[in-house]
Structures are given as C-alpha cells and as structure tokens.
C-alpha cells in the first residue's frame, strides 16, 4: 500500500506539543503520527455510510452558509384560474402565488474520538496504522442524529421531521393494510386515492414520484393480491405497472409506535428539493487533534435544521394504514 504522506499542520503541532508524553523527540516521528491522524480522517470521510432512510426520503440542501444560526423561507401556494374572455374584456381573473414566511433554526451537533498516549506510542514504535473504528463510530453517531431529525424532528429544538410535519395534508383511506380482512383491492384503492390527491390538490402541478411506508406495510403490498381481468398479481406489482416512476422507500420510523399513537403512516409525494428539504450547511467535519490529559482527541461537528416543507400540495399522507 502506498504510504500516506499528507498531514495537517495543526495535528503535527499538537503531536509535537505532546512529544514528551508520546516519546516523540524527532520531527520525523511527529510527522509519522500526524500523517496517521490525517490518514484516519481521510478514510472516515471516504467511508460510505449505510443507507439512512430519513436522508433518503427528505432531499438534502446545503444552500445556507455554515455560519448561519437560522434561515427564512416561504411556503408557497398557487391560487386563481383562467377563464374564457370576449373581445375588449377588462375583467381577467388574477392568479398569484401566495406565501407564508417561516424561519427555521439551525443547530450544531458534535461528538469526539481519541487515541490514548499508549496507542500512539505503540503505533509510532511499530510503524502501524491507528485504528479507524473510533472515527467511523463518531461519524455514524452524527449521521444517525441527522437522520433522526429528518424523520421525526426534535421537539426540544422545535424541529419537525418528515413523519410529523404539520403542513402535510391527509387523505382519507380504508387503512389497516396488515389486517387479514383488508383485501388487496382496498389497499390498491388507498394508494390510488393518495396518488390522485396530490395531483388534484395541486391542479396537476405536482406528480408523485415517491411512496414512503413502513416495512410491514410494504410486505402487505407484496403479499396481498388483486384480480385484474382474471389475472392475479400483487398490489405492489399492479401499482408499479400503473405508475412505474414511483419509488418505494420503507422506513421503520413509519411503523406504529406509542410515539405516533400506534398508527402507521404512509406518505405519497413528489420528492424534490424545491418541495421539501433538510438544510445541512455543515456536514460531518473533523477538527485538528488536541492534547487532553492522556489522550489526543479529535472533535467532530456538524449542523442541520428540521425539515422545511416549501410546497405542501406536493405531499399527502395516510394515517392508520
């Protein structure tokens, strides 16, 4: 493997500052440890984290600068319609775009990982790599918190998530998809009602491209069948044959729990950053190492908002499915 030669000057300074405790007396020894720290950080940035459904369902925006503490957006609604007119008509109906200003806070997140002086002495003496697992765990923890905010928000900070946002309208459905008495045709009717609701309420301006639901409800779509002209097929196969451009995302956060009144929710929507997003002005970042007591510690930070819904008519949810 090619030797990692890059290093952060701040990391080198911290290593040399702790040289008496690390057993580092020459700069080349300090360079080795600084390069090791840089190597670990680089590997953590390159790591592909497992799929996080919240950040899959909600588009990510990075428009807001990382120094901001909040941002303001407008929630849009189109009103008005055209009509037939006669010559010299002066009463043409007005159309407009109305909007309500909303302000969302941005909050910083953080954690840290570190290496004991003994771990760094051993790496320096043996010329071996520092373990990356600690850093990967630190990144995973911040990614999981961001994903949780995207899904369910954070009440303490006034954040709404995708599953509990008050600006997502509701479509009445038969529901109870997992009950033995609920037929495949009833489930298909619910899906079609949700799809139609988005198009009707937005006057065909929005076309659904995503269905988010709980894993058990996805299983019901695959397990229960409908009869079309004597041909039996699963609800999922039938729905996707009608609307092949609708992607299906399953998330355990949509399962019934005490937090959501023991009712499962499904959301049909047009997934687009212009319709809804979570703002992440500062993604996962690792700061230079610091000497603290008997450790070299790397602080990790990030910043995000709650979910913003800019165009409520692009979404609808069904509760109790």
GROMACS .gro file of C-alpha atoms in nm:
model
  321
    1UNK     CA    1   0.000   0.000   0.000
    2UNK     CA    2   0.127   0.346  -0.087
    3UNK     CA    3   0.250   0.537   0.218
    4UNK     CA    4   0.021   0.822   0.328
    5UNK     CA    5   0.228   1.141   0.312
    6UNK     CA    6  -0.028   1.415   0.380
    7UNK     CA    7  -0.068   1.572   0.722
    8UNK     CA    8  -0.242   1.864   0.892
    9UNK     CA    9  -0.001   2.122   1.032
   10UNK     CA   10  -0.231   2.166   1.334
   11UNK     CA   11  -0.214   1.791   1.403
   12UNK     CA   12   0.166   1.800   1.379
   13UNK     CA   13   0.178   2.092   1.623
   14UNK     CA   14  -0.041   1.902   1.872
   15UNK     CA   15   0.172   1.588   1.841
   16UNK     CA   16   0.497   1.779   1.892
   17UNK     CA   17   0.343   1.965   2.187
   18UNK     CA   18   0.273   1.625   2.348
   19UNK     CA   19   0.611   1.489   2.241
   20UNK     CA   20   0.738   1.436   2.595
   21UNK     CA   21   0.443   1.209   2.676
   22UNK     CA   22   0.438   1.035   2.338
   23UNK     CA   23   0.808   0.962   2.339
   24UNK     CA   24   0.850   1.176   2.027
   25UNK     CA   25   1.183   1.356   2.016
   26UNK     CA   26   1.246   1.395   1.642
   27UNK     CA   27   1.024   1.578   1.392
   28UNK     CA   28   1.014   1.277   1.160
   29UNK     CA   29   0.850   1.078   1.441
   30UNK     CA   30   0.595   1.357   1.486
   31UNK     CA   31   0.533   1.360   1.112
   32UNK     CA   32   0.453   0.989   1.120
   33UNK     CA   33   0.183   1.035   1.385
   34UNK     CA   34   0.044   1.349   1.216
   35UNK     CA   35   0.019   1.154   0.891
   36UNK     CA   36  -0.154   0.872   1.077
   37UNK     CA   37  -0.414   1.114   1.212
   38UNK     CA   38  -0.466   1.258   0.863
   39UNK     CA   39  -0.493   0.906   0.718
   40UNK     CA   40  -0.763   0.810   0.969
   41UNK     CA   41  -0.959   1.130   0.899
   42UNK     CA   42  -0.935   1.079   0.523
   43UNK     CA   43  -1.057   0.720   0.550
   44UNK     CA   44  -1.354   0.829   0.763
   45UNK     CA   45  -1.457   1.090   0.506
   46UNK     CA   46  -1.430   0.829   0.230
   47UNK     CA   47  -1.640   0.571   0.417
   48UNK     CA   48  -1.981   0.516   0.259
   49UNK     CA   49  -2.230   0.509   0.545
   50UNK     CA   50  -2.516   0.257   0.535
   51UNK     CA   51  -2.847   0.378   0.395
   52UNK     CA   52  -3.024   0.621   0.627
   53UNK     CA   53  -3.390   0.634   0.527
   54UNK     CA   54  -3.458   0.983   0.663
   55UNK     CA   55  -3.194   1.137   0.438
   56UNK     CA   56  -3.321   0.917   0.154
   57UNK     CA   57  -3.680   1.035   0.189
   58UNK     CA   58  -3.602   1.403   0.251
   59UNK     CA   59  -3.379   1.585  -0.003
   60UNK     CA   60  -3.071   1.750   0.146
   61UNK     CA   61  -2.998   2.117   0.080
   62UNK     CA   62  -2.669   2.295   0.150
   63UNK     CA   63  -2.771   2.645   0.035
   64UNK     CA   64  -2.745   2.813   0.375
   65UNK     CA   65  -2.391   2.919   0.481
   66UNK     CA   66  -2.245   2.722   0.771
   67UNK     CA   67  -2.212   3.028   0.996
   68UNK     CA   68  -2.588   3.096   0.991
   69UNK     CA   69  -2.797   3.034   1.304
   70UNK     CA   70  -3.131   3.029   1.119
   71UNK     CA   71  -3.282   3.077   0.775
   72UNK     CA   72  -3.613   3.205   0.641
   73UNK     CA   73  -3.813   3.052   0.358
   74UNK     CA   74  -4.156   3.096   0.202
   75UNK     CA   75  -4.420   2.826   0.194
   76UNK     CA   76  -4.587   2.869  -0.146
   77UNK     CA   77  -4.941   2.814  -0.267
   78UNK     CA   78  -5.069   2.894  -0.617
   79UNK     CA   79  -5.417   3.049  -0.637
   80UNK     CA   80  -5.651   3.153  -0.918
   81UNK     CA   81  -5.753   3.017  -1.259
   82UNK     CA   82  -5.803   3.137  -1.617
   83UNK     CA   83  -6.139   3.178  -1.796
   84UNK     CA   84  -6.271   3.238  -2.146
   85UNK     CA   85  -6.293   3.606  -2.238
   86UNK     CA   86  -6.456   3.822  -2.501
   87UNK     CA   87  -6.301   4.100  -2.709
   88UNK     CA   88  -6.206   4.409  -2.509
   89UNK     CA   89  -6.253   4.221  -2.182
   90UNK     CA   90  -6.114   4.406  -1.881
   91UNK     CA   91  -6.208   4.163  -1.607
   92UNK     CA   92  -5.938   3.899  -1.650
   93UNK     CA   93  -5.911   3.692  -1.334
   94UNK     CA   94  -5.595   3.733  -1.130
   95UNK     CA   95  -5.368   3.448  -1.045
   96UNK     CA   96  -5.099   3.476  -0.784
   97UNK     CA   97  -4.852   3.290  -0.573
   98UNK     CA   98  -4.912   3.338  -0.203
   99UNK     CA   99  -4.662   3.254   0.060
  100UNK     CA  100  -4.611   3.248   0.432
  101UNK     CA  101  -4.269   3.322   0.572
  102UNK     CA  102  -4.123   3.061   0.805
  103UNK     CA  103  -3.799   3.072   0.999
  104UNK     CA  104  -3.609   2.757   1.095
  105UNK     CA  105  -3.327   2.741   1.343
  106UNK     CA  106  -3.001   2.565   1.271
  107UNK     CA  107  -2.836   2.367   1.548
  108UNK     CA  108  -2.484   2.232   1.578
  109UNK     CA  109  -2.412   1.870   1.669
  110UNK     CA  110  -2.092   1.717   1.792
  111UNK     CA  111  -1.904   1.423   1.935
  112UNK     CA  112  -1.540   1.320   1.955
  113UNK     CA  113  -1.299   1.030   1.949
  114UNK     CA  114  -0.941   0.995   2.056
  115UNK     CA  115  -0.633   0.785   2.097
  116UNK     CA  116  -0.456   0.722   2.424
  117UNK     CA  117  -0.090   0.807   2.452
  118UNK     CA  118  -0.014   0.435   2.477
  119UNK     CA  119  -0.196   0.368   2.147
  120UNK     CA  120   0.002   0.641   1.974
  121UNK     CA  121   0.332   0.530   2.127
  122UNK     CA  122   0.269   0.178   2.002
  123UNK     CA  123   0.179   0.299   1.651
  124UNK     CA  124   0.490   0.516   1.644
  125UNK     CA  125   0.719   0.242   1.769
  126UNK     CA  126   0.579  -0.032   1.545
  127UNK     CA  127   0.508   0.188   1.239
  128UNK     CA  128   0.149   0.063   1.231
  129UNK     CA  129  -0.177   0.239   1.140
  130UNK     CA  130  -0.403   0.386   1.406
  131UNK     CA  131  -0.743   0.209   1.420
  132UNK     CA  132  -1.022   0.381   1.224
  133UNK     CA  133  -1.317   0.226   1.408
  134UNK     CA  134  -1.343   0.505   1.665
  135UNK     CA  135  -1.368   0.771   1.394
  136UNK     CA  136  -1.622   0.570   1.195
  137UNK     CA  137  -1.833   0.540   1.511
  138UNK     CA  138  -1.814   0.917   1.565
  139UNK     CA  139  -1.929   0.983   1.210
  140UNK     CA  140  -2.205   0.724   1.234
  141UNK     CA  141  -2.338   0.884   1.554
  142UNK     CA  142  -2.369   1.228   1.390
  143UNK     CA  143  -2.521   1.079   1.073
  144UNK     CA  144  -2.777   0.891   1.284
  145UNK     CA  145  -2.876   1.206   1.473
  146UNK     CA  146  -2.918   1.397   1.146
  147UNK     CA  147  -3.124   1.109   1.007
  148UNK     CA  148  -3.344   1.108   1.319
  149UNK     CA  149  -3.411   1.482   1.277
  150UNK     CA  150  -3.506   1.425   0.912
  151UNK     CA  151  -3.753   1.153   1.015
  152UNK     CA  152  -3.913   1.273   1.338
  153UNK     CA  153  -3.756   1.611   1.414
  154UNK     CA  154  -3.652   1.714   1.764
  155UNK     CA  155  -3.913   1.857   1.998
  156UNK     CA  156  -3.660   2.017   2.232
  157UNK     CA  157  -3.529   2.237   1.948
  158UNK     CA  158  -3.863   2.293   1.773
  159UNK     CA  159  -3.771   2.077   1.475
  160UNK     CA  160  -4.035   1.892   1.274
  161UNK     CA  161  -3.946   1.581   1.078
  162UNK     CA  162  -4.088   1.414   0.771
  163UNK     CA  163  -4.327   1.190   0.965
  164UNK     CA  164  -4.481   1.457   1.190
  165UNK     CA  165  -4.470   1.779   0.990
  166UNK     CA  166  -4.797   1.973   1.041
  167UNK     CA  167  -4.804   2.107   0.684
  168UNK     CA  168  -4.854   1.768   0.519
  169UNK     CA  169  -5.222   1.714   0.438
  170UNK     CA  170  -5.405   1.388   0.499
  171UNK     CA  171  -5.602   1.165   0.260
  172UNK     CA  172  -5.884   0.951   0.400
  173UNK     CA  173  -5.826   0.581   0.326
  174UNK     CA  174  -5.959   0.238   0.422
  175UNK     CA  175  -5.632   0.168   0.608
  176UNK     CA  176  -5.541  -0.135   0.821
  177UNK     CA  177  -5.337  -0.287   0.537
  178UNK     CA  178  -5.192  -0.566   0.752
  179UNK     CA  179  -5.531  -0.685   0.884
  180UNK     CA  180  -5.643  -1.020   0.747
  181UNK     CA  181  -5.981  -0.875   0.649
  182UNK     CA  182  -5.831  -0.599   0.434
  183UNK     CA  183  -5.824  -0.701   0.068
  184UNK     CA  184  -5.560  -0.624  -0.188
  185UNK     CA  185  -5.812  -0.422  -0.384
  186UNK     CA  186  -5.879  -0.199  -0.083
  187UNK     CA  187  -5.506  -0.134  -0.042
  188UNK     CA  188  -5.471  -0.054  -0.413
  189UNK     CA  189  -5.768   0.184  -0.387
  190UNK     CA  190  -5.591   0.362  -0.098
  191UNK     CA  191  -5.271   0.401  -0.299
  192UNK     CA  192  -5.459   0.535  -0.600
  193UNK     CA  193  -5.652   0.778  -0.378
  194UNK     CA  194  -5.324   0.913  -0.236
  195UNK     CA  195  -5.168   0.945  -0.581
  196UNK     CA  196  -5.475   1.125  -0.714
  197UNK     CA  197  -5.491   1.353  -0.408
  198UNK     CA  198  -5.151   1.508  -0.486
  199UNK     CA  199  -5.244   1.574  -0.847
  200UNK     CA  200  -5.591   1.705  -0.765
  201UNK     CA  201  -5.492   1.935  -0.481
  202UNK     CA  202  -5.206   2.081  -0.688
  203UNK     CA  203  -5.409   2.100  -1.012
  204UNK     CA  204  -5.162   1.858  -1.179
  205UNK     CA  205  -4.868   2.081  -1.089
  206UNK     CA  206  -4.711   1.802  -0.881
  207UNK     CA  207  -4.678   1.438  -0.983
  208UNK     CA  208  -4.588   1.187  -0.709
  209UNK     CA  209  -4.260   1.004  -0.756
  210UNK     CA  210  -4.211   0.852  -0.409
  211UNK     CA  211  -4.413   0.642  -0.165
  212UNK     CA  212  -4.276   0.616   0.190
  213UNK     CA  213  -4.421   0.350   0.416
  214UNK     CA  214  -4.338   0.106   0.695
  215UNK     CA  215  -4.165  -0.225   0.612
  216UNK     CA  216  -4.466  -0.427   0.733
  217UNK     CA  217  -4.694  -0.226   0.503
  218UNK     CA  218  -4.457  -0.282   0.213
  219UNK     CA  219  -4.481  -0.654   0.287
  220UNK     CA  220  -4.861  -0.628   0.275
  221UNK     CA  221  -4.831  -0.476  -0.074
  222UNK     CA  222  -4.620  -0.771  -0.183
  223UNK     CA  223  -4.827  -1.036  -0.005
  224UNK     CA  224  -5.183  -0.934  -0.093
  225UNK     CA  225  -5.319  -0.965  -0.447
  226UNK     CA  226  -5.568  -0.803  -0.680
  227UNK     CA  227  -5.759  -0.957  -0.968
  228UNK     CA  228  -5.742  -0.768  -1.297
  229UNK     CA  229  -5.936  -0.936  -1.574
  230UNK     CA  230  -5.880  -1.280  -1.425
  231UNK     CA  231  -5.506  -1.219  -1.373
  232UNK     CA  232  -5.391  -1.222  -1.013
  233UNK     CA  233  -5.094  -1.007  -0.919
  234UNK     CA  234  -4.962  -0.843  -0.604
  235UNK     CA  235  -5.078  -0.496  -0.506
  236UNK     CA  236  -4.721  -0.370  -0.547
  237UNK     CA  237  -4.685  -0.517  -0.895
  238UNK     CA  238  -5.019  -0.372  -1.002
  239UNK     CA  239  -4.946  -0.027  -0.861
  240UNK     CA  240  -4.599  -0.016  -1.016
  241UNK     CA  241  -4.740  -0.124  -1.352
  242UNK     CA  242  -4.973   0.178  -1.335
  243UNK     CA  243  -4.712   0.422  -1.201
  244UNK     CA  244  -4.363   0.283  -1.272
  245UNK     CA  245  -4.194   0.612  -1.185
  246UNK     CA  246  -4.296   0.595  -0.818
  247UNK     CA  247  -4.011   0.473  -0.598
  248UNK     CA  248  -4.095   0.293  -0.274
  249UNK     CA  249  -3.893   0.361   0.042
  250UNK     CA  250  -3.954   0.161   0.359
  251UNK     CA  251  -3.864   0.308   0.700
  252UNK     CA  252  -3.912   0.157   1.045
  253UNK     CA  253  -3.996   0.507   1.174
  254UNK     CA  254  -4.330   0.471   0.994
  255UNK     CA  255  -4.421   0.159   1.191
  256UNK     CA  256  -4.692   0.207   1.459
  257UNK     CA  257  -4.543   0.302   1.796
  258UNK     CA  258  -4.654   0.477   2.112
  259UNK     CA  259  -4.496   0.797   1.978
  260UNK     CA  260  -4.735   0.807   1.678
  261UNK     CA  261  -5.047   0.677   1.851
  262UNK     CA  262  -4.980   0.319   1.736
  263UNK     CA  263  -5.084   0.414   1.383
  264UNK     CA  264  -4.870   0.355   1.077
  265UNK     CA  265  -4.838   0.640   0.828
  266UNK     CA  266  -4.769   0.630   0.454
  267UNK     CA  267  -4.669   0.938   0.253
  268UNK     CA  268  -4.715   0.986  -0.122
  269UNK     CA  269  -4.522   1.282  -0.258
  270UNK     CA  270  -4.313   1.443  -0.526
  271UNK     CA  271  -3.962   1.413  -0.387
  272UNK     CA  272  -3.781   1.727  -0.495
  273UNK     CA  273  -3.558   1.973  -0.310
  274UNK     CA  274  -3.788   2.255  -0.426
  275UNK     CA  275  -4.078   2.092  -0.238
  276UNK     CA  276  -3.915   1.991   0.090
  277UNK     CA  277  -3.567   1.957   0.233
  278UNK     CA  278  -3.349   1.937   0.538
  279UNK     CA  279  -3.078   2.201   0.546
  280UNK     CA  280  -2.728   2.074   0.628
  281UNK     CA  281  -2.497   2.377   0.597
  282UNK     CA  282  -2.214   2.197   0.774
  283UNK     CA  283  -2.180   1.824   0.704
  284UNK     CA  284  -1.965   1.599   0.921
  285UNK     CA  285  -1.632   1.770   0.992
  286UNK     CA  286  -1.328   1.661   1.197
  287UNK     CA  287  -1.125   1.928   1.374
  288UNK     CA  288  -0.749   1.914   1.439
  289UNK     CA  289  -0.633   1.688   1.721
  290UNK     CA  290  -0.593   1.834   2.069
  291UNK     CA  291  -0.385   1.708   2.360
  292UNK     CA  292  -0.614   1.646   2.658
  293UNK     CA  293  -0.478   1.473   2.967
  294UNK     CA  294  -0.350   1.136   2.845
  295UNK     CA  295  -0.524   1.145   2.504
  296UNK     CA  296  -0.511   1.304   2.162
  297UNK     CA  297  -0.876   1.397   2.097
  298UNK     CA  298  -1.043   1.478   1.762
  299UNK     CA  299  -1.366   1.677   1.792
  300UNK     CA  300  -1.633   1.618   1.525
  301UNK     CA  301  -1.907   1.868   1.440
  302UNK     CA  302  -2.200   1.919   1.203
  303UNK     CA  303  -2.504   2.145   1.172
  304UNK     CA  304  -2.861   2.090   1.049
  305UNK     CA  305  -3.216   2.221   1.057
  306UNK     CA  306  -3.550   2.050   1.087
  307UNK     CA  307  -3.748   1.959   0.775
  308UNK     CA  308  -3.886   2.251   0.572
  309UNK     CA  309  -4.192   2.192   0.353
  310UNK     CA  310  -4.200   2.463   0.086
  311UNK     CA  311  -4.490   2.330  -0.122
  312UNK     CA  312  -4.741   2.142   0.095
  313UNK     CA  313  -4.956   2.049  -0.204
  314UNK     CA  314  -4.679   1.819  -0.330
  315UNK     CA  315  -4.739   1.574  -0.044
  316UNK     CA  316  -5.018   1.380   0.121
  317UNK     CA  317  -5.018   1.124   0.399
  318UNK     CA  318  -5.249   0.844   0.503
  319UNK     CA  319  -5.269   0.763   0.874
  320UNK     CA  320  -5.368   0.424   1.008
  321UNK     CA  321  -5.255   0.214   0.715
   0.00000   0.00000   0.00000
